[in-house]
């Protein structure tokens, strides 16, 4: 009996030993499978030219963890030193549990990665702006959406266009010194309208030279209103690694050559919160209250004084209010919500918008009028000899729906003709203006993204 009991106990011990050995072998096989998968992924990364990411960095310069993603558009995630592949997910949830239990066929992984490269994006380009022109580029031209950080430090957004993922950040507290060291391709949107803002722009451009991780840099700039932008040339023609590959420049600068210096519109005053176009709300109204409008600052001894005088005389002679006139003596950089609402309402209620020159021929008023279907009447003359001989070069190249005049004494004839136009013709013209502006914005978007693709990545 004792022998039988002893035999049973021995048998149980042997079974337990076999189970233990089997479990150890199973866990060893699992571990080797995981390590093999990681090695295969590393091999794929190497063969596809992934950049190496320093995963020991806990945060970027803003103090928040940066979700690393290979620039070729695949969906490999690097998180705390571990690479995870989930081929059925397009974007990563950085807080999802890490799971290596699935078995992947290396050939299928490679084919899936290559498919993602063709259907997603291949490069990252950051757009950093410290002024309102950046918002015009991002929201009005590239039609990207923005969100505001909870601490209101800056706005941000992302959009993929032509295999390039653009990441936008805009705010006057941004500084090029805060660029994360994972940034390789950057477009800066800066303001150099006067000496103070030009000094800040130079600081940003000089700062790029200290950033070894930058491979390509471009610039969109509000240039000097007198068109004196020669200080840009050393940054454009420099042999330094971070020399500018292209410049988009506001105003009719003689530097524009359409090779590496291109012209960009002043656009609408986004810094005053001028709204995005809303096509249905603009075209539907069949009647507009005012034949024309002029709202702006009247400078002493300027053509604006002559405009207001002529306009007042025309209305006095007509015996009724043809145009809405609101002037002020001092320029204001910002509007109140009420004054902005009133301004936009008057534009939408006017068939013509009068656009006299200021320190430069170009003004926000021109593009704001076009965006709501009001026909701009612009003073077609060069304000300073430093600018190109032909004013409004960009608008003329794109055949903008604009009335050009040399002197405001021509206004009486223009208003007389306007009063003879039927309401149906005005409504049709309004739709044509808005349609042109929409095409204009799309053309600028195509040109800008093509410039980035060709100058940065040699993509045709």
CSV table of C-alpha atoms in Angstrom, one decimal, residues 58-447:
chain,number,residue,atom,x,y,z
A,58,UNK,CA,10.6,62.9,-21.4
A,59,UNK,CA,9.3,66.2,-22.8
A,60,UNK,CA,9.9,68.9,-25.4
A,61,UNK,CA,10.6,72.5,-24.6
A,62,UNK,CA,6.9,73.2,-23.9
A,63,UNK,CA,7.0,70.5,-21.2
A,64,UNK,CA,4.6,68.0,-22.9
A,65,UNK,CA,5.5,64.6,-24.2
A,66,UNK,CA,5.9,64.6,-28.0
A,67,UNK,CA,4.3,61.7,-29.9
A,68,UNK,CA,7.0,60.6,-32.3
A,69,UNK,CA,6.0,59.4,-35.7
A,70,UNK,CA,8.3,58.5,-38.6
A,71,UNK,CA,8.3,61.2,-41.3
A,72,UNK,CA,7.6,58.8,-44.1
A,73,UNK,CA,4.0,58.4,-43.1
A,74,UNK,CA,4.0,54.9,-41.7
A,75,UNK,CA,2.3,54.2,-38.3
A,76,UNK,CA,5.3,53.0,-36.2
A,77,UNK,CA,5.2,54.6,-32.7
A,78,UNK,CA,8.2,55.0,-30.5
A,79,UNK,CA,7.1,55.2,-26.8
A,80,UNK,CA,9.4,54.7,-23.8
A,81,UNK,CA,11.9,52.8,-26.0
A,82,UNK,CA,9.3,50.2,-27.3
A,83,UNK,CA,8.1,50.0,-30.9
A,84,UNK,CA,4.5,48.9,-31.4
A,85,UNK,CA,2.9,48.1,-34.8
A,86,UNK,CA,-0.8,47.9,-35.2
A,87,UNK,CA,-1.5,47.9,-39.0
A,88,UNK,CA,-5.2,48.3,-38.7
A,89,UNK,CA,-4.9,51.7,-36.9
A,90,UNK,CA,-4.2,55.0,-38.8
A,91,UNK,CA,-3.3,57.1,-35.8
A,92,UNK,CA,-1.8,56.1,-32.5
A,93,UNK,CA,-3.4,56.3,-29.0
A,94,UNK,CA,-0.3,57.0,-26.9
A,95,UNK,CA,-2.1,55.7,-23.8
A,96,UNK,CA,-3.2,52.4,-25.2
A,97,UNK,CA,-1.7,49.2,-23.7
A,98,UNK,CA,1.3,47.8,-25.5
A,99,UNK,CA,0.6,44.3,-26.9
A,100,UNK,CA,3.1,42.1,-28.6
A,101,UNK,CA,0.9,39.0,-28.6
A,102,UNK,CA,0.0,39.2,-32.3
A,103,UNK,CA,2.2,37.4,-34.7
A,104,UNK,CA,3.1,39.3,-37.9
A,105,UNK,CA,4.4,38.0,-41.2
A,106,UNK,CA,7.4,40.2,-42.1
A,107,UNK,CA,6.5,40.3,-45.8
A,108,UNK,CA,3.0,41.5,-45.1
A,109,UNK,CA,4.3,44.1,-42.7
A,110,UNK,CA,6.7,45.5,-45.3
A,111,UNK,CA,3.9,45.6,-47.9
A,112,UNK,CA,1.5,47.4,-45.5
A,113,UNK,CA,4.2,49.9,-44.5
A,114,UNK,CA,4.9,50.7,-48.2
A,115,UNK,CA,1.1,51.1,-48.8
A,116,UNK,CA,0.9,53.6,-45.9
A,117,UNK,CA,3.8,55.5,-47.3
A,118,UNK,CA,1.9,56.0,-50.6
A,119,UNK,CA,-1.5,56.8,-49.1
A,120,UNK,CA,-0.5,58.9,-46.0
A,121,UNK,CA,2.2,61.5,-45.8
A,122,UNK,CA,6.0,61.4,-46.4
A,123,UNK,CA,7.3,64.6,-44.7
A,124,UNK,CA,6.5,66.9,-41.8
A,125,UNK,CA,6.7,70.6,-42.3
A,126,UNK,CA,6.2,73.0,-39.4
A,127,UNK,CA,4.7,76.5,-39.9
A,128,UNK,CA,5.5,78.9,-37.1
A,129,UNK,CA,4.1,82.4,-37.0
A,130,UNK,CA,4.2,85.3,-34.6
A,131,UNK,CA,1.7,87.6,-36.5
A,132,UNK,CA,-1.7,87.6,-38.2
A,133,UNK,CA,-0.3,86.8,-41.7
A,134,UNK,CA,0.3,83.2,-40.4
A,135,UNK,CA,-3.4,82.9,-39.6
A,136,UNK,CA,-4.3,84.1,-43.1
A,137,UNK,CA,-1.9,81.6,-44.7
A,138,UNK,CA,-3.1,78.7,-42.5
A,139,UNK,CA,-6.9,79.3,-42.3
A,140,UNK,CA,-7.7,81.3,-45.4
A,141,UNK,CA,-5.2,80.0,-48.0
A,142,UNK,CA,-4.4,76.4,-46.8
A,143,UNK,CA,-7.9,76.2,-45.2
A,144,UNK,CA,-6.5,74.5,-42.1
A,145,UNK,CA,-8.4,74.4,-38.8
A,146,UNK,CA,-7.0,75.7,-35.5
A,147,UNK,CA,-7.4,75.0,-31.8
A,148,UNK,CA,-6.3,77.3,-29.0
A,149,UNK,CA,-4.2,75.8,-26.2
A,150,UNK,CA,-5.9,76.0,-22.8
A,151,UNK,CA,-3.2,78.4,-21.6
A,152,UNK,CA,-3.8,80.5,-24.7
A,153,UNK,CA,-0.1,80.5,-25.6
A,154,UNK,CA,-0.7,79.8,-29.2
A,155,UNK,CA,-3.1,78.3,-31.8
A,156,UNK,CA,-2.2,75.0,-33.5
A,157,UNK,CA,-3.5,72.8,-36.2
A,158,UNK,CA,-2.5,70.0,-38.6
A,159,UNK,CA,-3.3,69.2,-42.3
A,160,UNK,CA,-1.9,66.8,-44.9
A,161,UNK,CA,-1.5,68.3,-48.4
A,162,UNK,CA,0.3,66.5,-51.2
A,163,UNK,CA,2.1,63.9,-49.1
A,164,UNK,CA,3.2,66.6,-46.7
A,165,UNK,CA,1.9,67.0,-43.2
A,166,UNK,CA,1.8,70.6,-42.2
A,167,UNK,CA,1.8,71.5,-38.5
A,168,UNK,CA,0.8,75.1,-37.7
A,169,UNK,CA,1.6,77.1,-34.5
A,170,UNK,CA,0.7,80.8,-34.3
A,171,UNK,CA,1.1,83.2,-31.4
A,172,UNK,CA,3.0,86.3,-30.5
A,173,UNK,CA,4.7,84.5,-27.6
A,174,UNK,CA,6.3,81.9,-29.9
A,175,UNK,CA,10.1,82.1,-30.4
A,176,UNK,CA,12.3,80.1,-32.7
A,177,UNK,CA,14.4,79.1,-29.7
A,178,UNK,CA,11.5,76.9,-28.6
A,179,UNK,CA,11.5,74.7,-31.7
A,180,UNK,CA,11.6,71.1,-30.7
A,181,UNK,CA,14.7,69.2,-31.8
A,182,UNK,CA,12.6,66.8,-33.8
A,183,UNK,CA,11.8,69.7,-36.3
A,184,UNK,CA,13.5,69.2,-39.6
A,185,UNK,CA,11.6,71.4,-42.1
A,186,UNK,CA,10.3,74.8,-41.1
A,187,UNK,CA,8.4,77.7,-42.7
A,188,UNK,CA,8.5,80.9,-40.6
A,189,UNK,CA,5.8,83.6,-41.0
A,190,UNK,CA,7.2,86.9,-39.8
A,191,UNK,CA,6.5,90.6,-39.8
A,192,UNK,CA,9.2,93.1,-40.9
A,193,UNK,CA,7.0,96.1,-41.7
A,194,UNK,CA,9.0,98.5,-39.6
A,195,UNK,CA,12.4,98.6,-37.9
A,196,UNK,CA,11.2,97.1,-34.7
A,197,UNK,CA,9.5,94.1,-36.3
A,198,UNK,CA,12.3,93.7,-38.7
A,199,UNK,CA,14.8,93.3,-35.8
A,200,UNK,CA,12.6,90.5,-34.4
A,201,UNK,CA,12.5,88.8,-37.8
A,202,UNK,CA,16.3,88.9,-38.0
A,203,UNK,CA,16.6,87.4,-34.5
A,204,UNK,CA,14.4,84.5,-35.6
A,205,UNK,CA,16.4,83.9,-38.8
A,206,UNK,CA,19.7,84.2,-37.0
A,207,UNK,CA,18.4,81.7,-34.4
A,208,UNK,CA,17.9,79.1,-37.1
A,209,UNK,CA,21.7,78.9,-37.7
A,210,UNK,CA,22.1,77.6,-34.2
A,211,UNK,CA,19.7,74.7,-34.7
A,212,UNK,CA,21.6,71.8,-36.1
A,213,UNK,CA,18.4,69.7,-36.6
A,214,UNK,CA,16.9,72.1,-39.2
A,215,UNK,CA,17.3,70.7,-42.7
A,216,UNK,CA,15.1,73.1,-44.7
A,217,UNK,CA,13.8,76.6,-44.0
A,218,UNK,CA,11.4,78.9,-45.9
A,219,UNK,CA,10.0,82.3,-45.1
A,220,UNK,CA,6.6,84.2,-45.6
A,221,UNK,CA,7.1,87.8,-44.7
A,222,UNK,CA,5.2,91.0,-44.4
A,223,UNK,CA,7.9,93.2,-46.0
A,224,UNK,CA,8.7,96.8,-45.5
A,225,UNK,CA,5.9,99.1,-46.7
A,226,UNK,CA,8.5,101.1,-48.6
A,227,UNK,CA,9.6,97.8,-50.2
A,228,UNK,CA,13.2,98.1,-48.8
A,229,UNK,CA,13.9,94.4,-48.1
A,230,UNK,CA,17.5,94.1,-49.2
A,231,UNK,CA,18.5,92.9,-45.7
A,232,UNK,CA,16.9,89.5,-46.7
A,233,UNK,CA,19.5,88.8,-49.3
A,234,UNK,CA,22.2,87.3,-47.0
A,235,UNK,CA,19.7,84.8,-45.6
A,236,UNK,CA,18.6,83.8,-49.1
A,237,UNK,CA,22.0,83.5,-50.8
A,238,UNK,CA,24.0,82.2,-47.8
A,239,UNK,CA,25.9,79.0,-48.1
A,240,UNK,CA,24.9,78.1,-44.6
A,241,UNK,CA,23.0,74.9,-44.0
A,242,UNK,CA,19.9,76.9,-42.8
A,243,UNK,CA,19.8,79.4,-45.7
A,244,UNK,CA,16.3,80.1,-46.9
A,245,UNK,CA,15.1,77.9,-49.7
A,246,UNK,CA,12.4,80.4,-50.7
A,247,UNK,CA,10.7,83.6,-49.6
A,248,UNK,CA,7.1,84.7,-50.0
A,249,UNK,CA,7.0,88.5,-49.7
A,250,UNK,CA,4.1,90.9,-49.2
A,251,UNK,CA,4.0,94.1,-51.2
A,252,UNK,CA,5.3,94.8,-54.7
A,253,UNK,CA,9.0,94.3,-53.9
A,254,UNK,CA,11.6,94.4,-56.7
A,255,UNK,CA,13.2,91.3,-55.1
A,256,UNK,CA,10.3,89.1,-56.5
A,257,UNK,CA,11.7,86.9,-59.2
A,258,UNK,CA,9.4,83.9,-59.1
A,259,UNK,CA,12.4,81.6,-58.8
A,260,UNK,CA,13.1,81.7,-55.1
A,261,UNK,CA,11.3,85.0,-54.1
A,262,UNK,CA,7.5,85.0,-54.7
A,263,UNK,CA,4.8,87.6,-54.0
A,264,UNK,CA,2.2,87.0,-51.3
A,265,UNK,CA,-1.0,89.0,-50.7
A,266,UNK,CA,-1.5,91.1,-47.6
A,267,UNK,CA,-4.8,89.4,-47.2
A,268,UNK,CA,-7.4,90.2,-44.6
A,269,UNK,CA,-6.8,91.6,-41.2
A,270,UNK,CA,-6.9,88.4,-39.2
A,271,UNK,CA,-5.3,90.1,-36.3
A,272,UNK,CA,-8.5,92.1,-36.1
A,273,UNK,CA,-10.5,88.9,-36.3
A,274,UNK,CA,-11.8,89.5,-39.8
A,275,UNK,CA,-13.9,86.4,-40.5
A,276,UNK,CA,-13.5,83.6,-43.0
A,277,UNK,CA,-15.6,83.9,-46.2
A,278,UNK,CA,-19.1,82.4,-46.0
A,279,UNK,CA,-20.3,82.1,-49.6
A,280,UNK,CA,-24.1,81.4,-49.1
A,281,UNK,CA,-24.4,84.3,-46.7
A,282,UNK,CA,-22.7,86.7,-49.2
A,283,UNK,CA,-24.4,86.0,-52.5
A,284,UNK,CA,-28.1,85.4,-51.5
A,285,UNK,CA,-29.0,89.0,-50.6
A,286,UNK,CA,-30.6,90.6,-53.6
A,287,UNK,CA,-30.2,94.2,-52.5
A,288,UNK,CA,-27.4,96.2,-50.9
A,289,UNK,CA,-28.1,99.4,-49.1
A,290,UNK,CA,-25.0,101.4,-50.2
A,291,UNK,CA,-23.6,102.1,-53.6
A,292,UNK,CA,-20.1,102.4,-52.0
A,293,UNK,CA,-18.3,102.8,-48.7
A,294,UNK,CA,-15.2,104.2,-47.3
A,295,UNK,CA,-14.2,103.4,-43.7
A,296,UNK,CA,-10.7,104.3,-42.6
A,297,UNK,CA,-8.1,106.7,-41.2
A,298,UNK,CA,-7.7,110.0,-43.0
A,299,UNK,CA,-4.1,111.2,-43.0
A,300,UNK,CA,-3.2,114.8,-43.4
A,301,UNK,CA,-2.2,115.9,-46.9
A,302,UNK,CA,-3.1,112.4,-48.3
A,303,UNK,CA,-5.3,111.4,-51.2
A,304,UNK,CA,-7.8,110.2,-48.6
A,305,UNK,CA,-8.6,113.8,-47.8
A,306,UNK,CA,-9.4,114.4,-51.4
A,307,UNK,CA,-11.5,111.2,-51.6
A,308,UNK,CA,-13.7,112.3,-48.6
A,309,UNK,CA,-14.1,115.8,-50.0
A,310,UNK,CA,-15.2,114.5,-53.5
A,311,UNK,CA,-17.5,111.9,-52.0
A,312,UNK,CA,-19.2,114.4,-49.7
A,313,UNK,CA,-19.7,116.7,-52.7
A,314,UNK,CA,-21.2,113.9,-54.8
A,315,UNK,CA,-23.7,113.0,-52.1
A,316,UNK,CA,-24.6,116.6,-51.5
A,317,UNK,CA,-25.4,117.0,-55.1
A,318,UNK,CA,-27.4,113.8,-55.2
A,319,UNK,CA,-29.4,114.9,-52.2
A,320,UNK,CA,-29.3,111.5,-50.6
A,321,UNK,CA,-26.8,109.0,-49.0
A,322,UNK,CA,-25.2,107.0,-51.8
A,323,UNK,CA,-22.2,105.8,-49.8
A,324,UNK,CA,-21.4,105.0,-46.2
A,325,UNK,CA,-18.6,107.2,-44.9
A,326,UNK,CA,-16.9,106.7,-41.5
A,327,UNK,CA,-13.4,108.2,-40.9
A,328,UNK,CA,-11.0,108.7,-38.0
A,329,UNK,CA,-7.9,110.7,-37.6
A,330,UNK,CA,-5.7,108.1,-35.8
A,331,UNK,CA,-5.0,104.6,-36.9
A,332,UNK,CA,-6.1,101.8,-34.5
A,333,UNK,CA,-4.5,98.4,-34.6
A,334,UNK,CA,-7.5,96.5,-33.1
A,335,UNK,CA,-11.3,96.7,-33.3
A,336,UNK,CA,-13.9,96.1,-30.6
A,337,UNK,CA,-16.4,93.3,-31.3
A,338,UNK,CA,-19.0,96.0,-32.2
A,339,UNK,CA,-16.8,98.0,-34.5
A,340,UNK,CA,-15.7,94.8,-36.3
A,341,UNK,CA,-19.3,93.7,-36.7
A,342,UNK,CA,-20.3,97.1,-38.0
A,343,UNK,CA,-17.3,97.2,-40.5
A,344,UNK,CA,-18.1,93.7,-41.9
A,345,UNK,CA,-21.8,94.6,-42.1
A,346,UNK,CA,-21.1,97.7,-44.1
A,347,UNK,CA,-18.9,95.8,-46.5
A,348,UNK,CA,-21.6,93.2,-47.1
A,349,UNK,CA,-24.1,96.1,-47.6
A,350,UNK,CA,-22.0,97.9,-50.3
A,351,UNK,CA,-21.7,97.2,-54.0
A,352,UNK,CA,-18.3,99.1,-54.2
A,353,UNK,CA,-15.6,99.6,-51.6
A,354,UNK,CA,-13.2,102.5,-52.0
A,355,UNK,CA,-9.6,101.7,-51.4
A,356,UNK,CA,-7.2,104.7,-51.3
A,357,UNK,CA,-3.5,104.2,-50.9
A,358,UNK,CA,-1.8,104.5,-47.5
A,359,UNK,CA,1.9,104.1,-46.8
A,360,UNK,CA,1.7,101.4,-49.5
A,361,UNK,CA,-0.7,100.9,-52.4
A,362,UNK,CA,-1.9,97.5,-51.0
A,363,UNK,CA,-4.4,97.4,-48.1
A,364,UNK,CA,-6.4,94.8,-46.1
A,365,UNK,CA,-9.5,96.5,-47.3
A,366,UNK,CA,-9.1,95.2,-50.9
A,367,UNK,CA,-9.1,91.5,-49.9
A,368,UNK,CA,-11.8,92.1,-47.3
A,369,UNK,CA,-14.1,93.6,-49.9
A,370,UNK,CA,-13.4,90.8,-52.4
A,371,UNK,CA,-14.2,88.2,-49.8
A,372,UNK,CA,-17.7,89.5,-49.3
A,373,UNK,CA,-18.4,90.3,-53.0
A,374,UNK,CA,-18.0,94.1,-52.9
A,375,UNK,CA,-16.1,95.4,-55.9
A,376,UNK,CA,-12.9,97.3,-54.8
A,377,UNK,CA,-12.1,100.6,-56.4
A,378,UNK,CA,-8.4,101.1,-55.9
A,379,UNK,CA,-6.0,104.0,-56.4
A,380,UNK,CA,-3.6,102.6,-59.1
A,381,UNK,CA,-0.4,104.4,-58.3
A,382,UNK,CA,3.0,103.7,-56.7
A,383,UNK,CA,3.4,105.4,-53.3
A,384,UNK,CA,7.2,105.0,-53.1
A,385,UNK,CA,10.0,104.6,-55.8
A,386,UNK,CA,11.4,101.7,-53.8
A,387,UNK,CA,8.6,99.5,-54.9
A,388,UNK,CA,8.1,97.9,-58.3
A,389,UNK,CA,7.0,100.2,-61.1
A,390,UNK,CA,3.7,98.4,-61.5
A,391,UNK,CA,1.5,98.5,-58.4
A,392,UNK,CA,-1.0,95.7,-57.5
A,393,UNK,CA,1.2,93.2,-59.5
A,394,UNK,CA,-0.3,90.1,-57.9
A,395,UNK,CA,-3.9,91.2,-58.5
A,396,UNK,CA,-3.3,92.1,-62.1
A,397,UNK,CA,-1.5,88.8,-62.8
A,398,UNK,CA,-4.5,87.0,-61.5
A,399,UNK,CA,-7.0,89.3,-63.3
A,400,UNK,CA,-8.8,90.4,-60.1
A,401,UNK,CA,-12.2,91.9,-60.4
A,402,UNK,CA,-11.1,95.4,-59.4
A,403,UNK,CA,-11.7,98.9,-60.8
A,404,UNK,CA,-8.4,100.8,-61.1
A,405,UNK,CA,-8.4,104.6,-61.1
A,406,UNK,CA,-5.5,107.1,-61.2
A,407,UNK,CA,-7.3,109.9,-59.4
A,408,UNK,CA,-10.4,110.2,-57.2
A,409,UNK,CA,-11.8,112.8,-59.5
A,410,UNK,CA,-12.9,109.8,-61.6
A,411,UNK,CA,-15.2,108.6,-58.9
A,412,UNK,CA,-18.3,110.7,-60.0
A,413,UNK,CA,-18.3,108.9,-63.4
A,414,UNK,CA,-17.9,105.5,-61.8
A,415,UNK,CA,-20.8,106.1,-59.4
A,416,UNK,CA,-23.0,107.4,-62.2
A,417,UNK,CA,-22.4,104.2,-64.2
A,418,UNK,CA,-23.0,102.0,-61.1
A,419,UNK,CA,-26.5,103.5,-60.6
A,420,UNK,CA,-27.4,102.5,-64.1
A,421,UNK,CA,-26.7,98.8,-63.5
A,422,UNK,CA,-29.7,96.5,-62.8
A,423,UNK,CA,-30.1,94.7,-59.5
A,424,UNK,CA,-29.7,91.3,-61.3
A,425,UNK,CA,-26.4,92.4,-62.8
A,426,UNK,CA,-25.1,93.5,-59.4
A,427,UNK,CA,-26.1,90.2,-57.9
A,428,UNK,CA,-24.4,88.2,-60.7
A,429,UNK,CA,-21.3,90.4,-60.3
A,430,UNK,CA,-21.3,89.8,-56.6
A,431,UNK,CA,-21.2,86.0,-57.2
A,432,UNK,CA,-18.4,86.4,-59.7
A,433,UNK,CA,-16.3,88.3,-57.3
A,434,UNK,CA,-16.7,85.8,-54.5
A,435,UNK,CA,-16.0,82.9,-56.9
A,436,UNK,CA,-12.9,84.7,-58.1
A,437,UNK,CA,-11.6,85.1,-54.6
A,438,UNK,CA,-12.2,81.5,-53.8
A,439,UNK,CA,-10.2,80.5,-56.9
A,440,UNK,CA,-7.5,83.0,-56.0
A,441,UNK,CA,-7.1,81.4,-52.5
A,442,UNK,CA,-6.9,77.9,-54.0
A,443,UNK,CA,-4.3,79.0,-56.6
A,444,UNK,CA,-2.2,80.5,-53.8
A,445,UNK,CA,-2.5,77.3,-51.8
A,446,UNK,CA,-1.4,75.2,-54.8
A,447,UNK,CA,1.5,77.5,-55.5
